[in-house]
mmCIF file with all atom_site columns, C-alpha atoms and ligand atoms in Angstrom:
data_model
loop_
_atom_site.group_PDB
_atom_site.id
_atom_site.type_symbol
_atom_site.label_atom_id
_atom_site.label_alt_id
_atom_site.label_comp_id
_atom_site.label_asym_id
_atom_site.label_entity_id
_atom_site.label_seq_id
_atom_site.pdbx_PDB_ins_code
_atom_site.Cartn_x
_atom_site.Cartn_y
_atom_site.Cartn_z
_atom_site.occupancy
_atom_site.B_iso_or_equiv
_atom_site.pdbx_formal_charge
_atom_site.auth_seq_id
_atom_site.auth_comp_id
_atom_site.auth_asym_id
_atom_site.auth_atom_id
_atom_site.pdbx_PDB_model_num
ATOM   1   C  CA  . MET O 1 1   ? -4.912  -22.911 -0.835  1.00 0.00 ? 1   MET O CA  1
ATOM   2   C  CA  . TYR O 1 2   ? -1.489  -21.725 -2.110  1.00 0.00 ? 2   TYR O CA  1
ATOM   3   C  CA  . GLN O 1 3   ? -3.562  -20.026 -4.895  1.00 0.00 ? 3   GLN O CA  1
ATOM   4   C  CA  . LEU O 1 4   ? -7.120  -18.722 -2.697  1.00 0.00 ? 4   LEU O CA  1
ATOM   5   C  CA  . LEU O 1 5   ? -3.872  -17.023 -0.809  1.00 0.00 ? 5   LEU O CA  1
ATOM   6   C  CA  . LEU O 1 6   ? -2.527  -14.844 -4.425  1.00 0.00 ? 6   LEU O CA  1
ATOM   7   C  CA  . VAL O 1 7   ? -6.198  -14.843 -5.997  1.00 0.00 ? 7   VAL O CA  1
ATOM   8   C  CA  . LEU O 1 8   ? -7.301  -12.761 -2.453  1.00 0.00 ? 8   LEU O CA  1
ATOM   9   C  CA  . HIS O 1 9   ? -3.555  -11.032 -2.361  1.00 0.00 ? 9   HIS O CA  1
ATOM   10  C  CA  . VAL O 1 10  ? -4.030  -9.915  -6.550  1.00 0.00 ? 10  VAL O CA  1
ATOM   11  C  CA  . LEU O 1 11  ? -7.690  -8.826  -5.353  1.00 0.00 ? 11  LEU O CA  1
ATOM   12  C  CA  . GLY O 1 12  ? -6.927  -6.218  -2.499  1.00 0.00 ? 12  GLY O CA  1
ATOM   13  C  CA  . ALA O 1 13  ? -3.881  -5.113  -4.501  1.00 0.00 ? 13  ALA O CA  1
ATOM   14  C  CA  . THR O 1 14  ? -5.971  -4.131  -7.310  1.00 0.00 ? 14  THR O CA  1
ATOM   15  C  CA  . ILE O 1 15  ? -8.441  -2.510  -4.337  1.00 0.00 ? 15  ILE O CA  1
ATOM   16  C  CA  . TRP O 1 16  ? -5.039  -0.704  -2.775  1.00 0.00 ? 16  TRP O CA  1
ATOM   17  C  CA  . VAL O 1 17  ? -3.102  0.183   -5.836  1.00 0.00 ? 17  VAL O CA  1
ATOM   18  C  CA  . GLY O 1 18  ? -5.672  1.329   -8.221  1.00 0.00 ? 18  GLY O CA  1
ATOM   19  C  CA  . GLY O 1 19  ? -7.882  2.738   -5.830  1.00 0.00 ? 19  GLY O CA  1
ATOM   20  C  CA  . HIS O 1 20  ? -4.640  5.095   -4.920  1.00 0.00 ? 20  HIS O CA  1
ATOM   21  C  CA  . LEU O 1 21  ? -3.822  5.831   -8.629  1.00 0.00 ? 21  LEU O CA  1
ATOM   22  C  CA  . VAL O 1 22  ? -7.485  7.360   -9.074  1.00 0.00 ? 22  VAL O CA  1
ATOM   23  C  CA  . LEU O 1 23  ? -6.485  9.321   -5.839  1.00 0.00 ? 23  LEU O CA  1
ATOM   24  C  CA  . SER O 1 24  ? -2.798  10.349  -6.994  1.00 0.00 ? 24  SER O CA  1
ATOM   25  C  CA  . LEU O 1 25  ? -3.951  11.283  -11.096 1.00 0.00 ? 25  LEU O CA  1
ATOM   26  C  CA  . ALA O 1 26  ? -7.467  12.525  -11.589 1.00 0.00 ? 26  ALA O CA  1
ATOM   27  C  CA  . ILE O 1 27  ? -8.645  13.517  -8.248  1.00 0.00 ? 27  ILE O CA  1
ATOM   28  C  CA  . LEU O 1 28  ? -5.682  15.439  -6.087  1.00 0.00 ? 28  LEU O CA  1
ATOM   29  C  CA  . PRO O 1 29  ? -4.963  17.432  -9.573  1.00 0.00 ? 29  PRO O CA  1
ATOM   30  C  CA  . ARG O 1 30  ? -8.444  18.566  -9.258  1.00 0.00 ? 30  ARG O CA  1
ATOM   31  C  CA  . ALA O 1 31  ? -8.426  19.404  -5.787  1.00 0.00 ? 31  ALA O CA  1
ATOM   32  C  CA  . LEU O 1 32  ? -5.171  21.412  -5.698  1.00 0.00 ? 32  LEU O CA  1
ATOM   33  C  CA  . ARG O 1 33  ? -6.285  23.521  -8.777  1.00 0.00 ? 33  ARG O CA  1
ATOM   34  C  CA  . THR O 1 34  ? -9.612  24.513  -7.717  1.00 0.00 ? 34  THR O CA  1
ATOM   35  C  CA  . ARG O 1 35  ? -8.259  24.604  -3.663  1.00 0.00 ? 35  ARG O CA  1
ATOM   36  C  CA  . ASN O 1 36  ? -11.045 21.942  -2.530  1.00 0.00 ? 36  ASN O CA  1
ATOM   37  C  CA  . PRO O 1 37  ? -9.884  20.102  -0.439  1.00 0.00 ? 37  PRO O CA  1
ATOM   38  C  CA  . SER O 1 38  ? -13.699 18.404  -0.236  1.00 0.00 ? 38  SER O CA  1
ATOM   39  C  CA  . ILE O 1 39  ? -13.024 16.569  -2.819  1.00 0.00 ? 39  ILE O CA  1
ATOM   40  C  CA  . ILE O 1 40  ? -10.435 14.565  -1.277  1.00 0.00 ? 40  ILE O CA  1
ATOM   41  C  CA  . LEU O 1 41  ? -12.683 14.305  1.651   1.00 0.00 ? 41  LEU O CA  1
ATOM   42  C  CA  . GLU O 1 42  ? -15.620 12.713  -0.972  1.00 0.00 ? 42  GLU O CA  1
ATOM   43  C  CA  . PHE O 1 43  ? -13.463 10.309  -1.913  1.00 0.00 ? 43  PHE O CA  1
ATOM   44  C  CA  . GLU O 1 44  ? -11.623 9.475   1.109   1.00 0.00 ? 44  GLU O CA  1
ATOM   45  C  CA  . SER O 1 45  ? -14.970 7.861   3.566   1.00 0.00 ? 45  SER O CA  1
ATOM   46  C  CA  . ALA O 1 46  ? -15.772 6.685   0.201   1.00 0.00 ? 46  ALA O CA  1
ATOM   47  C  CA  . TYR O 1 47  ? -12.742 4.685   -0.837  1.00 0.00 ? 47  TYR O CA  1
ATOM   48  C  CA  . GLU O 1 48  ? -11.425 3.670   3.212   1.00 0.00 ? 48  GLU O CA  1
ATOM   49  C  CA  . ARG O 1 49  ? -14.116 1.821   3.692   1.00 0.00 ? 49  ARG O CA  1
ATOM   50  C  CA  . ILE O 1 50  ? -12.703 -0.741  1.372   1.00 0.00 ? 50  ILE O CA  1
ATOM   51  C  CA  . GLY O 1 51  ? -9.435  0.595   1.418   1.00 0.00 ? 51  GLY O CA  1
ATOM   52  C  CA  . ILE O 1 52  ? -8.380  -0.367  4.468   1.00 0.00 ? 52  ILE O CA  1
ATOM   53  C  CA  . PRO O 1 53  ? -10.224 -3.751  5.056   1.00 0.00 ? 53  PRO O CA  1
ATOM   54  C  CA  . ALA O 1 54  ? -7.632  -4.653  1.580   1.00 0.00 ? 54  ALA O CA  1
ATOM   55  C  CA  . LEU O 1 55  ? -4.682  -3.373  2.681   1.00 0.00 ? 55  LEU O CA  1
ATOM   56  C  CA  . LEU O 1 56  ? -5.518  -6.054  6.348   1.00 0.00 ? 56  LEU O CA  1
ATOM   57  C  CA  . VAL O 1 57  ? -6.130  -8.550  3.864   1.00 0.00 ? 57  VAL O CA  1
ATOM   58  C  CA  . GLN O 1 58  ? -2.742  -7.611  1.725   1.00 0.00 ? 58  GLN O CA  1
ATOM   59  C  CA  . VAL O 1 59  ? -0.557  -8.071  5.335   1.00 0.00 ? 59  VAL O CA  1
ATOM   60  C  CA  . VAL O 1 60  ? -2.228  -11.350 6.345   1.00 0.00 ? 60  VAL O CA  1
ATOM   61  C  CA  . THR O 1 61  ? -2.395  -12.854 2.480   1.00 0.00 ? 61  THR O CA  1
ATOM   62  C  CA  . GLY O 1 62  ? 0.935   -11.411 2.613   1.00 0.00 ? 62  GLY O CA  1
ATOM   63  C  CA  . LEU O 1 63  ? 2.900   -13.221 5.484   1.00 0.00 ? 63  LEU O CA  1
ATOM   64  C  CA  . MET O 1 64  ? 1.105   -16.432 4.577   1.00 0.00 ? 64  MET O CA  1
ATOM   65  C  CA  . LEU O 1 65  ? 2.552   -15.677 0.683   1.00 0.00 ? 65  LEU O CA  1
ATOM   66  C  CA  . ALA O 1 66  ? 5.737   -15.548 2.573   1.00 0.00 ? 66  ALA O CA  1
ATOM   67  C  CA  . HIS O 1 67  ? 5.198   -18.395 5.168   1.00 0.00 ? 67  HIS O CA  1
ATOM   68  C  CA  . HIS O 1 68  ? 4.892   -19.970 1.783   1.00 0.00 ? 68  HIS O CA  1
ATOM   69  C  CA  . TRP O 1 69  ? 8.015   -18.898 -0.072  1.00 0.00 ? 69  TRP O CA  1
ATOM   70  C  CA  . VAL O 1 70  ? 10.504  -18.862 3.537   1.00 0.00 ? 70  VAL O CA  1
ATOM   71  C  CA  . PRO O 1 71  ? 8.790   -20.899 5.966   1.00 0.00 ? 71  PRO O CA  1
ATOM   72  C  CA  . GLU O 1 72  ? 11.829  -20.292 8.117   1.00 0.00 ? 72  GLU O CA  1
ATOM   73  C  CA  . VAL O 1 73  ? 10.179  -16.792 9.729   1.00 0.00 ? 73  VAL O CA  1
ATOM   74  C  CA  . GLU O 1 74  ? 13.326  -16.113 11.777  1.00 0.00 ? 74  GLU O CA  1
ATOM   75  C  CA  . SER O 1 75  ? 15.035  -15.449 8.716   1.00 0.00 ? 75  SER O CA  1
ATOM   76  C  CA  . TRP O 1 76  ? 12.850  -12.842 7.045   1.00 0.00 ? 76  TRP O CA  1
ATOM   77  C  CA  . LEU O 1 77  ? 14.778  -10.052 8.374   1.00 0.00 ? 77  LEU O CA  1
ATOM   78  C  CA  . SER O 1 78  ? 17.762  -10.938 7.505   1.00 0.00 ? 78  SER O CA  1
ATOM   79  C  CA  . ALA O 1 79  ? 17.231  -10.351 3.683   1.00 0.00 ? 79  ALA O CA  1
ATOM   80  C  CA  . ASP O 1 80  ? 20.680  -12.885 2.843   1.00 0.00 ? 80  ASP O CA  1
ATOM   81  C  CA  . THR O 1 81  ? 19.084  -14.687 -0.095  1.00 0.00 ? 81  THR O CA  1
ATOM   82  C  CA  . PRO O 1 82  ? 17.048  -13.633 -2.596  1.00 0.00 ? 82  PRO O CA  1
ATOM   83  C  CA  . LEU O 1 83  ? 13.304  -14.322 -1.700  1.00 0.00 ? 83  LEU O CA  1
ATOM   84  C  CA  . THR O 1 84  ? 14.241  -12.833 2.155   1.00 0.00 ? 84  THR O CA  1
ATOM   85  C  CA  . ARG O 1 85  ? 15.699  -10.655 1.086   1.00 0.00 ? 85  ARG O CA  1
ATOM   86  C  CA  . LEU O 1 86  ? 11.830  -9.734  -0.731  1.00 0.00 ? 86  LEU O CA  1
ATOM   87  C  CA  . ILE O 1 87  ? 10.538  -10.020 2.299   1.00 0.00 ? 87  ILE O CA  1
ATOM   88  C  CA  . PHE O 1 88  ? 12.187  -7.691  4.036   1.00 0.00 ? 88  PHE O CA  1
ATOM   89  C  CA  . VAL O 1 89  ? 11.442  -5.094  1.359   1.00 0.00 ? 89  VAL O CA  1
ATOM   90  C  CA  . LYS O 1 90  ? 8.220   -5.906  1.496   1.00 0.00 ? 90  LYS O CA  1
ATOM   91  C  CA  . LEU O 1 91  ? 7.734   -5.753  5.045   1.00 0.00 ? 91  LEU O CA  1
ATOM   92  C  CA  . ALA O 1 92  ? 9.329   -1.662  4.975   1.00 0.00 ? 92  ALA O CA  1
ATOM   93  C  CA  . LEU O 1 93  ? 7.229   -1.035  2.552   1.00 0.00 ? 93  LEU O CA  1
ATOM   94  C  CA  . LEU O 1 94  ? 4.835   -1.721  5.326   1.00 0.00 ? 94  LEU O CA  1
ATOM   95  C  CA  . ALA O 1 95  ? 5.979   -0.234  7.517   1.00 0.00 ? 95  ALA O CA  1
ATOM   96  C  CA  . ALA O 1 96  ? 6.345   3.248   5.931   1.00 0.00 ? 96  ALA O CA  1
ATOM   97  C  CA  . THR O 1 97  ? 2.995   3.179   4.482   1.00 0.00 ? 97  THR O CA  1
ATOM   98  C  CA  . VAL O 1 98  ? 1.510   2.658   7.984   1.00 0.00 ? 98  VAL O CA  1
ATOM   99  C  CA  . VAL O 1 99  ? 3.182   5.493   9.139   1.00 0.00 ? 99  VAL O CA  1
ATOM   100 C  CA  . LEU O 1 100 ? 2.517   8.194   6.518   1.00 0.00 ? 100 LEU O CA  1
ATOM   101 C  CA  . GLY O 1 101 ? -1.211  6.914   5.785   1.00 0.00 ? 101 GLY O CA  1
ATOM   102 C  CA  . ALA O 1 102 ? -1.324  7.005   9.790   1.00 0.00 ? 102 ALA O CA  1
ATOM   103 C  CA  . HIS O 1 103 ? -0.122  10.256  10.395  1.00 0.00 ? 103 HIS O CA  1
ATOM   104 C  CA  . ALA O 1 104 ? -2.388  11.482  6.843   1.00 0.00 ? 104 ALA O CA  1
ATOM   105 C  CA  . ARG O 1 105 ? -4.909  10.262  8.553   1.00 0.00 ? 105 ARG O CA  1
ATOM   106 C  CA  . LEU O 1 106 ? -4.904  11.618  12.454  1.00 0.00 ? 106 LEU O CA  1
ATOM   107 C  CA  . ARG O 1 107 ? -3.067  14.529  11.287  1.00 0.00 ? 107 ARG O CA  1
ATOM   108 C  CA  . ILE O 1 108 ? -3.918  16.124  8.234   1.00 0.00 ? 108 ILE O CA  1
ATOM   109 C  CA  . ILE O 1 109 ? -6.997  15.469  7.428   1.00 0.00 ? 109 ILE O CA  1
ATOM   110 C  CA  . PRO O 1 110 ? -9.237  16.463  10.548  1.00 0.00 ? 110 PRO O CA  1
ATOM   111 C  CA  . ARG O 1 111 ? -7.861  19.610  9.825   1.00 0.00 ? 111 ARG O CA  1
ATOM   112 C  CA  . LEU O 1 112 ? -7.661  19.809  6.155   1.00 0.00 ? 112 LEU O CA  1
ATOM   113 C  CA  . ASN O 1 113 ? -7.875  23.563  4.308   1.00 0.00 ? 113 ASN O CA  1
ATOM   114 C  CA  . SER O 1 114 ? -6.427  24.660  1.438   1.00 0.00 ? 114 SER O CA  1
ATOM   115 C  CA  . ASP O 1 115 ? -3.622  25.331  2.942   1.00 0.00 ? 115 ASP O CA  1
ATOM   116 C  CA  . ASN O 1 116 ? -2.022  22.308  4.075   1.00 0.00 ? 116 ASN O CA  1
ATOM   117 C  CA  . LEU O 1 117 ? -3.897  20.209  0.548   1.00 0.00 ? 117 LEU O CA  1
ATOM   118 C  CA  . PRO O 1 118 ? -0.101  20.516  -0.511  1.00 0.00 ? 118 PRO O CA  1
ATOM   119 C  CA  . LEU O 1 119 ? 0.782   18.631  2.089   1.00 0.00 ? 119 LEU O CA  1
ATOM   120 C  CA  . LEU O 1 120 ? -1.808  16.194  2.401   1.00 0.00 ? 120 LEU O CA  1
ATOM   121 C  CA  . ALA O 1 121 ? -0.853  15.532  -1.767  1.00 0.00 ? 121 ALA O CA  1
ATOM   122 C  CA  . TYR O 1 122 ? 2.509   15.095  -1.174  1.00 0.00 ? 122 TYR O CA  1
ATOM   123 C  CA  . HIS O 1 123 ? 1.082   11.823  1.180   1.00 0.00 ? 123 HIS O CA  1
ATOM   124 C  CA  . VAL O 1 124 ? -1.008  10.605  -1.279  1.00 0.00 ? 124 VAL O CA  1
ATOM   125 C  CA  . VAL O 1 125 ? 1.930   11.072  -4.173  1.00 0.00 ? 125 VAL O CA  1
ATOM   126 C  CA  . THR O 1 126 ? 3.485   8.900   -1.847  1.00 0.00 ? 126 THR O CA  1
ATOM   127 C  CA  . VAL O 1 127 ? 1.841   6.242   -0.418  1.00 0.00 ? 127 VAL O CA  1
ATOM   128 C  CA  . THR O 1 128 ? 0.300   5.387   -4.404  1.00 0.00 ? 128 THR O CA  1
ATOM   129 C  CA  . LEU O 1 129 ? 4.396   5.038   -5.478  1.00 0.00 ? 129 LEU O CA  1
ATOM   130 C  CA  . LEU O 1 130 ? 5.240   3.217   -2.065  1.00 0.00 ? 130 LEU O CA  1
ATOM   131 C  CA  . GLY O 1 131 ? 1.764   1.135   -4.062  1.00 0.00 ? 131 GLY O CA  1
ATOM   132 C  CA  . VAL O 1 132 ? 3.793   0.387   -7.469  1.00 0.00 ? 132 VAL O CA  1
ATOM   133 C  CA  . ALA O 1 133 ? 7.064   -0.659  -5.649  1.00 0.00 ? 133 ALA O CA  1
ATOM   134 C  CA  . PHE O 1 134 ? 5.092   -3.110  -3.462  1.00 0.00 ? 134 PHE O CA  1
ATOM   135 C  CA  . LEU O 1 135 ? 3.630   -4.632  -7.020  1.00 0.00 ? 135 LEU O CA  1
ATOM   136 C  CA  . VAL O 1 136 ? 6.844   -4.589  -8.801  1.00 0.00 ? 136 VAL O CA  1
ATOM   137 C  CA  . ALA O 1 137 ? 8.505   -6.163  -5.286  1.00 0.00 ? 137 ALA O CA  1
ATOM   138 C  CA  . GLY O 1 138 ? 5.460   -8.866  -5.727  1.00 0.00 ? 138 GLY O CA  1
ATOM   139 C  CA  . ALA O 1 139 ? 6.536   -10.605 -8.866  1.00 0.00 ? 139 ALA O CA  1
ATOM   140 C  CA  . ALA O 1 140 ? 9.348   -10.685 -8.228  1.00 0.00 ? 140 ALA O CA  1
ATOM   141 C  CA  . PHE O 1 141 ? 8.801   -13.375 -6.349  1.00 0.00 ? 141 PHE O CA  1
ATOM   142 C  CA  . ARG O 1 142 ? 8.133   -15.571 -9.231  1.00 0.00 ? 142 ARG O CA  1
ATOM   143 C  CA  . THR O 1 143 ? 10.068  -13.907 -11.756 1.00 0.00 ? 143 THR O CA  1
ATOM   144 C  CA  . GLY O 1 144 ? 13.870  -14.224 -10.078 1.00 0.00 ? 144 GLY O CA  1
ATOM   145 C  CA  . GLY O 1 145 ? 13.701  -12.344 -7.064  1.00 0.00 ? 145 GLY O CA  1
ATOM   146 C  CA  . VAL O 1 146 ? 16.802  -9.444  -6.006  1.00 0.00 ? 146 VAL O CA  1
ATOM   147 C  CA  . ASN O 1 147 ? 20.006  -11.189 -6.505  1.00 0.00 ? 147 ASN O CA  1
HETATM 148 C  C1  . HEM M 2 .   ? -0.586  -3.180  -0.499  1.00 0.00 ? 1   HEM M C1  1
HETATM 149 C  C2  . HEM M 2 .   ? 0.446   -4.032  -0.030  1.00 0.00 ? 1   HEM M C2  1
HETATM 150 C  C3  . HEM M 2 .   ? 0.761   -4.439  -0.794  1.00 0.00 ? 1   HEM M C3  1
HETATM 151 C  C4  . HEM M 2 .   ? 0.851   -4.927  -2.066  1.00 0.00 ? 1   HEM M C4  1
HETATM 152 C  C5  . HEM M 2 .   ? -0.196  -3.789  -3.492  1.00 0.00 ? 1   HEM M C5  1
HETATM 153 C  C6  . HEM M 2 .   ? 1.160   -6.187  -3.256  1.00 0.00 ? 1   HEM M C6  1
HETATM 154 C  C7  . HEM M 2 .   ? 1.299   -6.656  -4.317  1.00 0.00 ? 1   HEM M C7  1
HETATM 155 C  C8  . HEM M 2 .   ? 1.795   -8.030  -4.748  1.00 0.00 ? 1   HEM M C8  1
HETATM 156 C  C9  . HEM M 2 .   ? 1.684   -8.667  -6.566  1.00 0.00 ? 1   HEM M C9  1
HETATM 157 C  C10 . HEM M 2 .   ? 0.705   -7.589  -7.535  1.00 0.00 ? 1   HEM M C10 1
HETATM 158 C  C11 . HEM M 2 .   ? 1.788   -9.045  -6.151  1.00 0.00 ? 1   HEM M C11 1
HETATM 159 C  C12 . HEM M 2 .   ? 2.352   -9.843  -7.001  1.00 0.00 ? 1   HEM M C12 1
HETATM 160 C  C13 . HEM M 2 .   ? 1.085   -11.864 -7.578  1.00 0.00 ? 1   HEM M C13 1
HETATM 161 C  C14 . HEM M 2 .   ? 1.359   -12.470 -8.351  1.00 0.00 ? 1   HEM M C14 1
HETATM 162 O  O1  . HEM M 2 .   ? 2.894   -12.943 -8.688  1.00 0.00 ? 1   HEM M O1  1
HETATM 163 O  O2  . HEM M 2 .   ? 0.659   -12.878 -9.984  1.00 0.00 ? 1   HEM M O2  1
HETATM 164 C  C15 . HEM M 2 .   ? 2.316   -9.731  -4.893  1.00 0.00 ? 1   HEM M C15 1
HETATM 165 C  C16 . HEM M 2 .   ? 3.393   -11.006 -4.959  1.00 0.00 ? 1   HEM M C16 1
HETATM 166 C  C17 . HEM M 2 .   ? 3.605   -10.938 -3.321  1.00 0.00 ? 1   HEM M C17 1
HETATM 167 N  N1  . HEM M 2 .   ? 3.880   -10.385 -1.947  1.00 0.00 ? 1   HEM M N1  1
HETATM 168 FE FE1 . HEM M 2 .   ? 2.540   -8.828  -2.618  1.00 0.00 ? 1   HEM M FE1 1
HETATM 169 N  N2  . HEM M 2 .   ? 1.639   -7.091  -2.164  1.00 0.00 ? 1   HEM M N2  1
HETATM 170 C  C18 . HEM M 2 .   ? 1.303   -6.215  -1.156  1.00 0.00 ? 1   HEM M C18 1
HETATM 171 C  C19 . HEM M 2 .   ? 1.914   -6.168  0.859   1.00 0.00 ? 1   HEM M C19 1
HETATM 172 C  C20 . HEM M 2 .   ? 2.443   -7.519  0.623   1.00 0.00 ? 1   HEM M C20 1
HETATM 173 C  C21 . HEM M 2 .   ? 3.454   -8.216  2.353   1.00 0.00 ? 1   HEM M C21 1
HETATM 174 C  C22 . HEM M 2 .   ? 2.693   -6.512  3.489   1.00 0.00 ? 1   HEM M C22 1
HETATM 175 C  C23 . HEM M 2 .   ? 3.121   -8.832  1.949   1.00 0.00 ? 1   HEM M C23 1
HETATM 176 C  C24 . HEM M 2 .   ? 4.327   -9.992  3.416   1.00 0.00 ? 1   HEM M C24 1
HETATM 177 C  C25 . HEM M 2 .   ? 5.541   -9.779  3.580   1.00 0.00 ? 1   HEM M C25 1
HETATM 178 C  C26 . HEM M 2 .   ? 3.691   -9.500  0.682   1.00 0.00 ? 1   HEM M C26 1
HETATM 179 C  C27 . HEM M 2 .   ? 4.050   -10.572 0.110   1.00 0.00 ? 1   HEM M C27 1
HETATM 180 C  C28 . HEM M 2 .   ? 3.884   -11.051 -0.965  1.00 0.00 ? 1   HEM M C28 1
HETATM 181 C  C29 . HEM M 2 .   ? 4.822   -12.902 -1.467  1.00 0.00 ? 1   HEM M C29 1
HETATM 182 C  C30 . HEM M 2 .   ? 5.236   -13.391 -0.398  1.00 0.00 ? 1   HEM M C30 1
HETATM 183 C  C31 . HEM M 2 .   ? 3.786   -12.375 -3.053  1.00 0.00 ? 1   HEM M C31 1
HETATM 184 C  C32 . HEM M 2 .   ? 5.066   -13.738 -3.359  1.00 0.00 ? 1   HEM M C32 1
HETATM 185 C  C33 . HEM M 2 .   ? 3.457   -14.829 -3.834  1.00 0.00 ? 1   HEM M C33 1
HETATM 186 C  C34 . HEM M 2 .   ? 3.905   -15.982 -4.567  1.00 0.00 ? 1   HEM M C34 1
HETATM 187 O  O3  . HEM M 2 .   ? 4.104   -15.475 -5.825  1.00 0.00 ? 1   HEM M O3  1
HETATM 188 O  O4  . HEM M 2 .   ? 3.524   -16.887 -5.165  1.00 0.00 ? 1   HEM M O4  1
HETATM 189 N  N3  . HEM M 2 .   ? 2.901   -8.093  0.046   1.00 0.00 ? 1   HEM M N3  1
HETATM 190 N  N4  . HEM M 2 .   ? 1.832   -8.533  -4.103  1.00 0.00 ? 1   HEM M N4  1
#
């Protein structure tokens, strides 16, 4: 069971972080250069069908893995051991990702044009960096945690 959760978690991570890196490093620069929002919209409409389920898989498997490491759920926010600190970091990254993602999806994308494209770019790059931080924090569970 633990191994299956870990495989699903890592698979979800490749989709979420990989997709955002492609968006930030390949799609976004082209859209900004040509001031053409439809390049982003096209990528977004294809990607969100696998990106959002991947994030949901991350959350469910992540919570179950956190329970594997620290079964006392009430201590998760205490951040008083290396492992609870990592769980706290993961939950904080999740909150920031959800707030930024919802703001981009609900407020910026519906009225995306060449003027607010740079604002979307900041959101995309920040969510990508948060994704990389998720990976770094994830790898620390088995390599020592935050002391
Ligand atoms: C986009 C979101 C996320 C990404 C990209 C991500 C990525 C990763 C990665 C790459 C690992 C390392 C796996 C390994 O050691 O082989 C990991 C581990 C872990 N993640 Fe996440 N994670 C995400 C969200 C979450 C959330 C929301 C939680 C909930 C607290 C969570 C909890 C964990 C735990 C407990 C581990 C340790 C697994 C283990 O080694 O047993 N993750 N994560």
